[in-house]
Amino acid sequence: MKLQEKIVVLDYGSQYTQLLARRIRELGFYSEIVIPKDFKPDNFVKGIVLSGGPNSVYDPNSPDISTEVLESGIPILGICYGMQLLAHKLGGEVEEGELGEYGGVEIEITDSSKLLYGVPRRIRTWMSHGDSVKKPPEGFEVTAKSLNNIVAVIENRKKNIYAVQFHPEVAQTEYGSSIIRNFLSITGMKPNWNLENYVKTKIEEIRERVGNSKAICAVSGGVDSTVAAVIVNKALGNNLIPIFVNHGLLRMNEELEVPKSLKKLGLKILVVDASKEFLSKLRNVEDPEMKRKIIGETFIRVFEREANKIEGLEYLVQGTIYSDVIESGSTGSSNIAKIKSHHNVGGLPEKMDLKIIEPLRELFKDEVRKIGSILNIPDEILQRHPFPGPGLAIRIIGEVTEENLQLLKKADRIFIDLLKDKGLYDKVWQAFAVLLPIKSVGVVGDKRAYENVVALRAVQSTEGMTAEWSNLSYEFLDEVAKKIIGSVKGIGRVVYDVTSKPPATIEWE
Ligand code: XMP
């Protein structure tokens, strides 16, 4: 992406950091998330927002802000921890709090405020803090306090440094967007973020860069790979060759349905059926990490083999999105790091000696979906539940066999179809069936029978980092269970997974 003016969000570890960057973009201003210790202000940075975070400024290793940033003259907005850090560094006083304020708290404007311009005198805000500012630094005025008499907003209009104790980025704060908009207007930056323009510019950029060379990409029917392929197809036409590898571990009939819907989007898909190769490599393998490794490596081998057949190939398109970029490069907790490790289909680029095109690298997931709509990609693809690269192999606990795959595909299809029929599919974040490696007793006719057990999993989540199990009704679960038992020969028992993440992961392996 061409260099452009931006608002930088310094990430001090708040759970709301991404939301903050998205809010700023929604208001039409390009924003990026940066780790404080890596940040060097330059001419493109028009405003700096310090996020909240779990630390106290008195913790020995609490993240800091550099003098260079404080003295850059660029307008700054500190939020929660960001406010305390500003107060602490600029000579104010921060008080360690035992009680703090959590949840909805009313604040009142006590003095004329540039940051709160146009906001009613009293508003409800969302707070989540222990420490608070007792005395603002010199040159700062307190312009709002909470009804608990805690400093809620401070500002230094001469230096254009502002800070709020609450979270303007969350929906629970009334007038939160107005407050962020006021800060953006203080920065003097012109709005420059608009997804229609983004798509147009991206297409031109790719066309210019690639010229008449050829590019390939792997498509799975998932949101990111589809949107990336459609953008590049608009730039390169048939010089983009999207490859769909059928590893035999897809959901029922997807090997036919996915290429068909991708072709409708104008993509000239190359379908490679490698299902036998994958299945034979997975024979006798039970260990989940081993399955992932085998699938990852086989995928690369198959993909490379196809790529080598294409003359004049120079580029590889990847559907990397912005959350992948920030998670792999930054504060990410070990949990996040682990999730990402299995997202990578292992080193495609390094091995292949191709130049990389990443048309979605600057975008959040919801922005990718919006761009998908701009490009007329149907909802059936844009709203699809996430599906792991190793597919059903990690939903069959134990060895993957053709027979197990058939059982799981049938049960999973019944569950998903019923979710769709009842209008529940779009309400859960991800849902699927898992085949367990145990047999359980039942009575079929007059005889005892030992048959397979299937677990149903449905979760609510935003990005998959944490998840709550979905509260599907007993009636619905009953209908799914009866239909599976009644129509899938070989499955004798159905259970529902009521574990959240953490401690459990979304997938069973
Ligand atoms: P977990 O099971 O780690 O899953 O809670 C979080 C999200 O990641 C997906 N997932 C994977 N995606 N390759 C992938 O491409 C994998 O090996 C993999 N394992 C889990 C999972 O479906 C969920 O959406």
Coordinates of C-alpha atoms and ligand atoms in Angstrom, one line a residue:
M1 CA 0.0 0.0 0.0
K2 CA 1.3 3.5 -0.8
L3 CA 2.5 5.5 2.2
Q4 CA -0.4 7.5 3.5
E5 CA -1.3 9.7 6.4
K6 CA -2.5 7.7 9.4
I7 CA -3.5 7.6 13.1
V8 CA -1.3 5.3 15.0
V9 CA -2.7 3.3 17.9
L10 CA 0.0 2.3 20.3
D11 CA -1.0 -1.1 21.8
Y12 CA -0.5 -1.2 25.5
G13 CA -2.3 -4.6 25.7
S14 CA -5.9 -3.7 26.0
Q15 CA -8.5 -6.1 24.8
Y16 CA -10.1 -3.2 22.9
T17 CA -7.0 -2.1 20.9
Q18 CA -8.3 -3.6 17.6
L19 CA -11.7 -2.2 18.2
L20 CA -10.1 1.2 18.7
A21 CA -8.3 1.0 15.3
R22 CA -11.5 -0.1 13.6
R23 CA -13.5 2.7 15.1
I24 CA -11.0 5.2 13.7
R25 CA -11.3 3.6 10.3
E26 CA -15.1 3.5 10.4
L27 CA -14.9 7.3 10.8
G28 CA -12.9 7.4 7.6
F29 CA -9.3 7.7 8.8
Y30 CA -6.6 5.1 8.1
S31 CA -5.2 3.7 11.4
E32 CA -2.5 1.2 12.3
I33 CA -1.7 -0.6 15.4
V34 CA 2.0 -0.4 16.6
I35 CA 3.9 -1.8 19.6
P36 CA 5.0 1.2 21.7
K37 CA 8.7 0.1 21.8
D38 CA 8.8 -0.2 18.0
F39 CA 7.2 3.2 17.3
K40 CA 9.1 6.0 15.6
P41 CA 6.9 9.0 14.6
D42 CA 7.3 10.2 11.0
N43 CA 5.6 12.8 8.8
F44 CA 2.8 10.4 7.9
V45 CA 1.6 10.1 11.5
K46 CA -1.0 12.7 12.2
G47 CA -2.3 11.5 15.5
I48 CA -1.3 9.0 18.2
V49 CA -3.7 7.2 20.4
L50 CA -2.5 5.3 23.5
S51 CA -4.7 2.3 24.2
G52 CA -5.6 1.0 27.6
G53 CA -3.7 -2.0 29.1
P54 CA -3.6 -4.3 32.1
N55 CA -0.6 -2.7 33.8
S56 CA -0.1 -0.1 36.5
V57 CA 2.4 2.6 35.7
Y58 CA 4.1 1.5 39.0
D59 CA 4.7 -2.1 37.7
P60 CA 8.4 -2.6 37.2
N61 CA 8.0 -3.7 33.6
S62 CA 5.1 -1.6 32.6
P63 CA 5.3 -0.5 28.9
D64 CA 6.5 3.0 28.4
I65 CA 6.2 5.9 26.0
S66 CA 9.3 7.6 24.6
T67 CA 10.3 11.2 25.1
E68 CA 10.5 11.4 21.3
V69 CA 6.8 10.7 21.0
L70 CA 5.9 13.0 23.9
E71 CA 7.8 15.8 22.3
S72 CA 6.9 15.1 18.7
G73 CA 4.1 17.8 18.7
I74 CA 1.8 15.2 17.1
P75 CA -1.7 15.3 18.9
I76 CA -2.0 12.5 21.4
L77 CA -5.0 10.9 23.0
G78 CA -4.4 8.6 26.0
I79 CA -7.1 6.1 27.0
C80 CA -7.2 4.4 30.5
Y81 CA -3.7 3.1 31.0
G82 CA -2.7 5.5 28.3
M83 CA -4.0 8.4 30.4
Q84 CA -2.2 7.2 33.5
L85 CA 1.0 6.8 31.6
L86 CA 0.8 10.4 30.2
A87 CA 0.0 11.8 33.6
H88 CA 2.9 9.9 35.2
K89 CA 5.4 10.8 32.5
L90 CA 4.5 14.4 32.3
G91 CA 4.8 15.1 36.0
G92 CA 1.3 14.5 37.3
E93 CA 0.3 12.1 40.0
V94 CA -1.3 8.7 39.6
E95 CA -2.9 7.0 42.5
E96 CA -2.9 3.3 42.9
G97 CA -6.5 2.2 43.4
E98 CA -7.9 -0.6 45.4
L99 CA -11.5 -0.2 44.3
G100 CA -11.3 1.4 40.9
E101 CA -14.3 1.8 38.6
Y102 CA -15.7 -1.1 36.5
G103 CA -18.6 -1.1 34.1
G104 CA -21.0 1.7 33.4
V105 CA -20.0 4.9 35.2
E106 CA -21.5 8.4 34.7
I107 CA -19.2 11.3 34.1
E108 CA -19.9 15.0 34.3
I109 CA -18.2 17.8 32.3
T110 CA -16.7 20.2 34.8
D111 CA -15.0 22.7 32.5
S112 CA -15.1 23.7 28.9
S113 CA -13.6 20.9 26.9
K114 CA -12.4 20.6 23.3
L115 CA -12.3 16.8 23.4
L116 CA -15.9 16.6 24.6
Y117 CA -17.2 19.3 22.3
G118 CA -20.9 18.7 21.5
V119 CA -21.3 16.0 24.2
P120 CA -24.0 16.5 26.8
R121 CA -22.9 17.6 30.3
R122 CA -23.5 14.1 31.7
I123 CA -22.9 10.9 29.9
R124 CA -22.6 7.2 30.7
T125 CA -19.2 5.8 30.0
W126 CA -17.5 2.4 30.2
M127 CA -14.7 2.2 32.8
S128 CA -12.3 -0.6 33.7
H129 CA -9.5 0.7 35.9
G130 CA -7.9 0.4 39.3
D131 CA -5.4 3.3 39.2
S132 CA -6.5 6.9 38.4
V133 CA -5.1 10.3 37.9
K134 CA -5.0 12.2 41.2
K135 CA -3.3 15.4 40.0
P136 CA -2.9 16.3 36.3
P137 CA 0.5 17.4 35.0
E138 CA 1.2 21.1 34.7
G139 CA -0.5 22.7 31.8
F140 CA -3.4 20.2 31.9
E141 CA -6.9 20.9 33.0
V142 CA -9.4 18.5 34.4
T143 CA -12.5 18.8 32.2
A144 CA -14.6 16.0 33.4
K145 CA -15.0 13.8 36.5
S146 CA -16.9 10.7 37.3
L147 CA -19.7 10.9 39.8
N148 CA -17.3 9.0 42.1
N149 CA -15.2 12.2 41.9
I150 CA -12.4 10.5 39.9
V151 CA -10.7 12.4 37.2
A152 CA -12.2 11.3 33.9
V153 CA -10.8 13.7 31.2
I154 CA -7.7 15.9 31.2
E155 CA -6.5 18.1 28.3
N156 CA -3.6 20.3 27.4
R157 CA -4.9 22.3 24.5
K158 CA -1.7 24.1 23.9
K159 CA 0.2 20.9 23.3
N160 CA -2.8 19.0 21.9
I161 CA -2.5 16.2 24.4
Y162 CA -5.8 14.7 25.7
A163 CA -6.6 11.8 27.9
V164 CA -9.7 9.9 29.1
Q165 CA -10.1 7.4 31.9
F166 CA -13.0 5.6 30.2
H167 CA -13.1 3.7 26.9
P168 CA -14.7 5.8 24.1
E169 CA -14.2 2.9 21.6
V170 CA -16.8 0.6 23.2
A171 CA -20.5 0.8 22.4
Q172 CA -21.4 1.2 26.1
T173 CA -19.8 4.6 26.2
E174 CA -22.4 7.2 25.1
Y175 CA -21.0 9.7 22.5
G176 CA -17.8 7.6 22.3
S177 CA -17.6 8.1 18.5
S178 CA -18.2 11.8 18.9
I179 CA -15.2 12.0 21.3
I180 CA -13.0 10.0 18.9
R181 CA -14.2 12.2 16.0
N182 CA -13.3 15.4 18.0
F183 CA -9.8 14.1 18.5
L184 CA -9.5 13.3 14.8
S185 CA -10.6 16.8 13.9
I186 CA -8.0 18.2 16.4
T187 CA -5.3 16.3 14.4
G188 CA -6.3 18.2 11.3
M189 CA -5.9 15.0 9.2
K190 CA -8.2 14.7 6.2
P191 CA -10.3 11.5 5.9
N192 CA -8.6 9.1 3.7
W193 CA -10.1 5.6 4.4
N194 CA -12.9 4.3 2.2
L195 CA -13.2 0.7 1.2
E196 CA -14.5 1.4 -2.4
N197 CA -11.4 3.4 -3.0
Y198 CA -9.2 0.8 -1.3
V199 CA -10.4 -1.8 -3.8
K200 CA -9.9 0.4 -6.8
T201 CA -6.4 1.5 -5.7
K202 CA -5.4 -2.1 -4.8
I203 CA -6.5 -3.4 -8.3
E204 CA -4.5 -0.7 -10.0
E205 CA -1.5 -1.2 -7.8
I206 CA -1.4 -4.9 -8.5
R207 CA -1.9 -4.4 -12.2
E208 CA 1.0 -2.0 -12.3
R209 CA 3.3 -4.2 -10.3
V210 CA 2.6 -7.5 -12.0
G211 CA 2.2 -6.4 -15.6
N212 CA 1.9 -9.4 -17.9
S213 CA 3.4 -11.9 -15.4
K214 CA 1.4 -14.7 -13.9
A215 CA 0.3 -15.3 -10.4
I216 CA -1.2 -18.2 -8.5
C217 CA -3.1 -18.6 -5.3
A218 CA -4.6 -21.4 -3.2
V219 CA -8.4 -21.0 -2.8
S220 CA -10.5 -23.0 -0.3
G221 CA -13.9 -21.3 -0.6
G222 CA -13.1 -19.4 2.7
V223 CA -13.7 -15.6 2.9
D224 CA -10.2 -14.4 2.8
S225 CA -8.8 -16.5 0.0
T226 CA -11.9 -15.8 -2.1
V227 CA -11.8 -12.0 -1.6
A228 CA -8.1 -11.9 -2.3
A229 CA -8.5 -14.0 -5.5
V230 CA -11.3 -11.9 -6.8
I231 CA -9.3 -8.6 -6.3
V232 CA -6.3 -10.0 -8.1
N233 CA -8.5 -11.5 -10.8
K234 CA -9.9 -8.0 -11.5
A235 CA -6.3 -6.8 -11.9
L236 CA -4.8 -9.7 -13.9
G237 CA -7.7 -11.6 -15.4
N238 CA -6.8 -15.1 -16.4
N239 CA -3.1 -14.5 -15.6
L240 CA -4.2 -15.3 -12.0
I241 CA -4.5 -19.1 -11.6
P242 CA -6.4 -20.0 -8.5
I243 CA -5.7 -23.6 -7.4
F244 CA -8.3 -25.5 -5.4
V245 CA -6.7 -28.6 -3.8
N246 CA -9.2 -31.2 -2.8
H247 CA -7.5 -33.0 0.1
G248 CA -10.4 -35.2 0.7
L249 CA -11.0 -33.7 4.1
L250 CA -13.6 -31.2 3.1
R251 CA -17.2 -31.2 4.3
M252 CA -19.8 -33.1 2.3
N253 CA -19.8 -32.2 -1.4
E254 CA -17.6 -29.2 -1.0
E255 CA -15.2 -30.5 -3.5
L256 CA -17.9 -29.8 -6.1
E257 CA -19.8 -26.9 -4.6
V258 CA -16.8 -24.7 -3.8
P259 CA -15.2 -24.7 -7.3
K260 CA -18.7 -24.2 -8.8
S261 CA -19.4 -21.0 -6.7
L262 CA -15.8 -19.7 -7.3
K263 CA -16.2 -20.2 -11.1
K264 CA -19.4 -18.1 -10.9
L265 CA -17.2 -15.2 -9.7
G266 CA -15.2 -15.3 -12.9
L267 CA -12.2 -17.2 -11.4
K268 CA -10.6 -19.7 -13.7
I269 CA -10.1 -22.4 -11.1
L270 CA -7.7 -25.2 -11.5
V271 CA -9.1 -28.1 -9.4
V272 CA -6.6 -30.7 -8.2
D273 CA -7.9 -33.9 -6.7
A274 CA -5.3 -35.1 -4.3
S275 CA -7.6 -36.8 -1.9
K276 CA -6.0 -40.3 -2.3
E277 CA -2.6 -38.9 -1.7
F278 CA -3.6 -37.2 1.5
L279 CA -5.5 -40.2 2.8
S280 CA -2.7 -42.6 2.2
K281 CA -0.3 -40.4 4.0
L282 CA -2.7 -40.2 7.0
R283 CA -3.0 -43.9 7.3
N284 CA -2.4 -45.1 10.9
V285 CA -1.7 -41.6 12.1
E286 CA -3.5 -40.7 15.3
D287 CA -1.5 -37.8 16.8
P288 CA -3.1 -34.4 16.0
E289 CA 0.1 -32.4 15.5
M290 CA 1.4 -35.2 13.2
K291 CA -1.8 -35.0 11.2
R292 CA -1.4 -31.2 10.8
K293 CA 2.2 -31.6 9.8
I294 CA 1.5 -34.3 7.2
I295 CA -1.4 -32.3 5.7
G296 CA 0.6 -29.0 5.7
E297 CA 3.6 -30.7 3.9
T298 CA 1.5 -32.6 1.5
F299 CA -0.4 -29.5 0.6
I300 CA 2.8 -27.7 -0.2
R301 CA 4.0 -30.6 -2.3
V302 CA 0.8 -30.8 -4.3
F303 CA 0.6 -27.0 -4.7
E304 CA 4.3 -26.8 -5.8
R305 CA 3.8 -29.6 -8.3
E306 CA 0.9 -27.7 -10.0
A307 CA 2.8 -24.4 -9.9
N308 CA 5.8 -25.9 -11.6
K309 CA 3.6 -26.7 -14.6
I310 CA 2.8 -23.1 -15.2
E311 CA 5.2 -21.1 -17.4
G312 CA 6.1 -17.5 -16.6
L313 CA 4.9 -17.7 -13.0
E314 CA 6.3 -15.0 -10.8
Y315 CA 3.8 -14.2 -8.0
L316 CA 2.0 -15.9 -5.2
V317 CA -1.2 -14.3 -3.8
Q318 CA -1.9 -14.8 -0.1
G319 CA -5.1 -14.0 1.9
T320 CA -3.2 -12.6 4.9
I321 CA -5.3 -10.1 6.8
Y322 CA -4.4 -7.4 9.3
S323 CA -5.1 -9.4 12.4
D324 CA -2.6 -12.1 11.2
V325 CA 0.0 -9.3 10.8
I326 CA -0.4 -7.8 14.2
E327 CA -0.8 -11.1 16.0
S328 CA 2.3 -12.7 14.6
G329 CA 4.4 -9.6 15.0
S330 CA 3.5 -8.2 18.4
T331 CA 2.3 -8.4 21.9
G332 CA 0.4 -11.6 21.2
S333 CA 0.0 -13.8 24.3
S334 CA 1.4 -17.3 24.0
N335 CA -2.2 -18.4 23.4
I336 CA -2.5 -16.2 20.3
A337 CA 0.9 -17.3 19.1
K338 CA -0.2 -20.9 19.3
I339 CA -3.4 -20.3 17.4
K340 CA -1.5 -18.6 14.6
S341 CA 1.1 -21.4 14.3
H342 CA -1.5 -23.8 13.0
H343 CA -3.0 -21.2 10.7
N344 CA 0.1 -21.1 8.6
V345 CA 0.0 -23.8 5.9
G346 CA 3.7 -24.0 6.6
G347 CA 6.2 -21.9 4.7
L348 CA 4.6 -21.8 1.2
P349 CA 6.5 -18.6 0.2
E350 CA 10.0 -19.4 1.4
K351 CA 10.0 -22.7 -0.5
M352 CA 8.6 -21.4 -3.7
D353 CA 10.7 -18.5 -4.6
L354 CA 7.8 -16.4 -5.7
K355 CA 7.1 -12.8 -5.0
I356 CA 4.2 -12.2 -2.6
I357 CA 1.0 -10.3 -3.2
E358 CA -1.2 -9.7 -0.1
P359 CA -4.2 -7.6 -1.1
L360 CA -5.9 -7.8 2.3
R361 CA -2.9 -7.2 4.5
E362 CA -4.2 -3.8 5.8
L363 CA -7.8 -5.0 6.4
F364 CA -9.7 -6.3 9.4
K365 CA -12.0 -9.3 9.0
D366 CA -15.2 -7.2 8.9
E367 CA -13.6 -4.9 6.3
V368 CA -12.7 -8.0 4.2
R369 CA -16.4 -9.0 4.3
K370 CA -17.5 -5.5 3.3
I371 CA -15.1 -5.5 0.4
G372 CA -16.5 -8.9 -0.5
S373 CA -19.9 -7.3 -0.8
I374 CA -18.6 -4.4 -2.8
L375 CA -17.2 -7.1 -5.2
N376 CA -20.6 -8.8 -5.3
I377 CA -19.4 -12.0 -3.6
P378 CA -22.5 -13.8 -2.4
D379 CA -23.2 -14.0 1.4
E380 CA -23.1 -17.8 1.2
I381 CA -19.3 -17.3 0.9
L382 CA -18.9 -14.2 3.0
Q383 CA -20.8 -15.5 6.0
R384 CA -19.3 -19.0 5.9
H385 CA -18.1 -20.3 9.2
P386 CA -14.3 -20.6 9.5
F387 CA -12.9 -24.0 8.5
P388 CA -9.5 -25.2 9.6
G389 CA -6.9 -25.9 6.9
P390 CA -6.5 -29.6 8.0
G391 CA -10.3 -30.0 7.6
L392 CA -12.1 -32.9 8.9
A393 CA -8.9 -34.7 9.8
I394 CA -8.8 -32.8 13.1
R395 CA -12.5 -33.5 13.7
I396 CA -12.0 -37.2 13.6
I397 CA -10.3 -38.1 16.8
G398 CA -7.9 -40.9 16.0
E399 CA -7.2 -42.4 12.6
V400 CA -8.8 -40.8 9.5
T401 CA -10.3 -43.4 7.3
E402 CA -12.6 -43.2 4.4
E403 CA -15.4 -44.8 6.5
N404 CA -14.9 -42.4 9.4
L405 CA -14.9 -39.5 6.9
Q406 CA -18.3 -40.6 5.5
L407 CA -19.9 -40.9 8.9
L408 CA -18.6 -37.5 10.0
K409 CA -19.6 -35.8 6.7
K410 CA -23.2 -37.0 7.0
A411 CA -23.6 -36.0 10.7
D412 CA -22.0 -32.6 10.1
R413 CA -24.2 -31.9 7.1
I414 CA -27.4 -32.7 9.1
F415 CA -26.3 -30.3 11.9
I416 CA -25.3 -27.5 9.5
D417 CA -28.4 -27.8 7.4
L418 CA -30.7 -27.7 10.4
L419 CA -28.9 -24.6 11.7
K420 CA -29.5 -23.0 8.3
D421 CA -33.1 -24.1 8.2
K422 CA -33.8 -22.6 11.6
G423 CA -32.0 -19.3 10.8
L424 CA -29.3 -20.1 13.4
Y425 CA -26.3 -20.5 11.1
D426 CA -25.5 -16.8 11.0
K427 CA -26.0 -16.5 14.8
V428 CA -23.2 -18.9 15.7
W429 CA -19.6 -18.2 14.9
Q430 CA -18.7 -21.7 14.1
A431 CA -20.5 -25.1 14.3
F432 CA -19.5 -28.6 13.4
A433 CA -19.6 -32.3 14.4
V434 CA -16.7 -34.3 15.8
L435 CA -16.3 -38.1 15.5
L436 CA -15.1 -39.7 18.7
P437 CA -12.9 -42.7 18.8
I438 CA -15.2 -44.7 21.2
K439 CA -18.1 -46.9 20.7
S440 CA -21.1 -46.8 23.0
V441 CA -23.8 -49.2 23.6
G442 CA -27.3 -49.0 22.4
V443 CA -30.2 -51.2 21.5
V444 CA -31.1 -51.6 17.9
G445 CA -34.1 -53.9 17.2
D446 CA -33.8 -56.4 20.0
K447 CA -30.0 -56.5 20.0
R448 CA -27.3 -54.6 21.8
A449 CA -25.2 -52.6 19.3
Y450 CA -21.9 -50.8 19.8
E451 CA -21.8 -47.7 17.6
N452 CA -19.9 -44.5 17.1
V453 CA -20.4 -41.3 19.1
V454 CA -20.6 -37.9 17.6
A455 CA -20.1 -34.6 19.5
L456 CA -21.7 -31.4 18.3
R457 CA -19.9 -28.1 18.9
A458 CA -21.2 -24.6 18.3
V459 CA -19.6 -21.5 19.7
Q460 CA -20.0 -17.7 19.9
S461 CA -16.8 -15.7 19.3
T462 CA -15.4 -12.7 17.5
E463 CA -12.0 -13.7 16.2
G464 CA -11.7 -17.2 17.6
M465 CA -9.3 -16.2 20.4
T466 CA -11.9 -16.9 23.0
A467 CA -15.3 -18.5 22.6
E468 CA -18.4 -19.3 24.6
W469 CA -20.4 -22.5 23.8
S470 CA -23.6 -21.5 22.0
N471 CA -26.8 -21.8 24.0
L472 CA -28.8 -23.8 21.4
S473 CA -32.2 -24.8 22.6
Y474 CA -32.9 -28.3 23.9
E475 CA -35.6 -28.7 21.2
F476 CA -33.1 -27.8 18.5
L477 CA -30.5 -30.2 19.8
D478 CA -33.1 -32.9 20.2
E479 CA -34.1 -32.5 16.5
V480 CA -30.5 -32.7 15.3
A481 CA -29.7 -35.8 17.5
K482 CA -32.8 -37.6 16.4
K483 CA -32.1 -36.9 12.7
I484 CA -28.5 -38.0 13.0
I485 CA -29.3 -41.2 14.8
G486 CA -32.2 -41.9 12.5
S487 CA -30.4 -41.4 9.3
V488 CA -26.7 -42.1 9.7
K489 CA -26.1 -45.8 10.1
G490 CA -23.1 -46.4 12.4
I491 CA -23.8 -43.5 14.8
G492 CA -25.5 -44.5 18.0
R493 CA -25.1 -41.5 20.3
V494 CA -24.9 -37.7 20.0
V495 CA -23.5 -35.4 22.7
Y496 CA -23.3 -31.6 22.9
D497 CA -20.0 -29.9 24.0
V498 CA -20.6 -27.3 26.7
T499 CA -17.0 -26.1 27.2
S500 CA -15.8 -22.6 26.5
K501 CA -12.4 -21.4 25.3
P502 CA -10.3 -21.1 27.4
P503 CA -9.7 -23.7 28.8
A504 CA -10.9 -25.8 25.8
T505 CA -10.0 -24.9 22.2
I506 CA -12.7 -24.6 19.6
E507 CA -11.5 -27.7 17.7
W508 CA -11.2 -31.0 19.6
E509 CA -7.6 -31.6 18.3
Ligands
XMP1 P1 -8.8 -23.5 18.2 O1 -9.2 -24.9 18.1 O2 -7.3 -23.3 18.3 O3 -9.3 -22.8 16.9 O4 -9.5 -22.8 19.4 C1 -9.4 -21.4 16.7 C2 -9.8 -21.2 15.2 O5 -8.8 -21.7 14.4 C3 -9.2 -22.7 13.6 N1 -8.2 -23.7 13.5 C4 -7.4 -23.9 12.5 N2 -7.3 -23.2 11.3 N3 -5.5 -24.6 10.6 C5 -6.3 -23.6 10.4 O6 -6.3 -23.1 9.3 C6 -5.5 -25.3 11.8 O7 -4.7 -26.2 12.0 C7 -6.5 -24.9 12.8 N4 -6.8 -25.4 14.0 C8 -7.8 -24.6 14.4 C9 -10.5 -23.3 14.2 O8 -11.4 -23.9 13.3 C10 -11.1 -22.0 14.9 O9 -11.8 -21.3 13.9

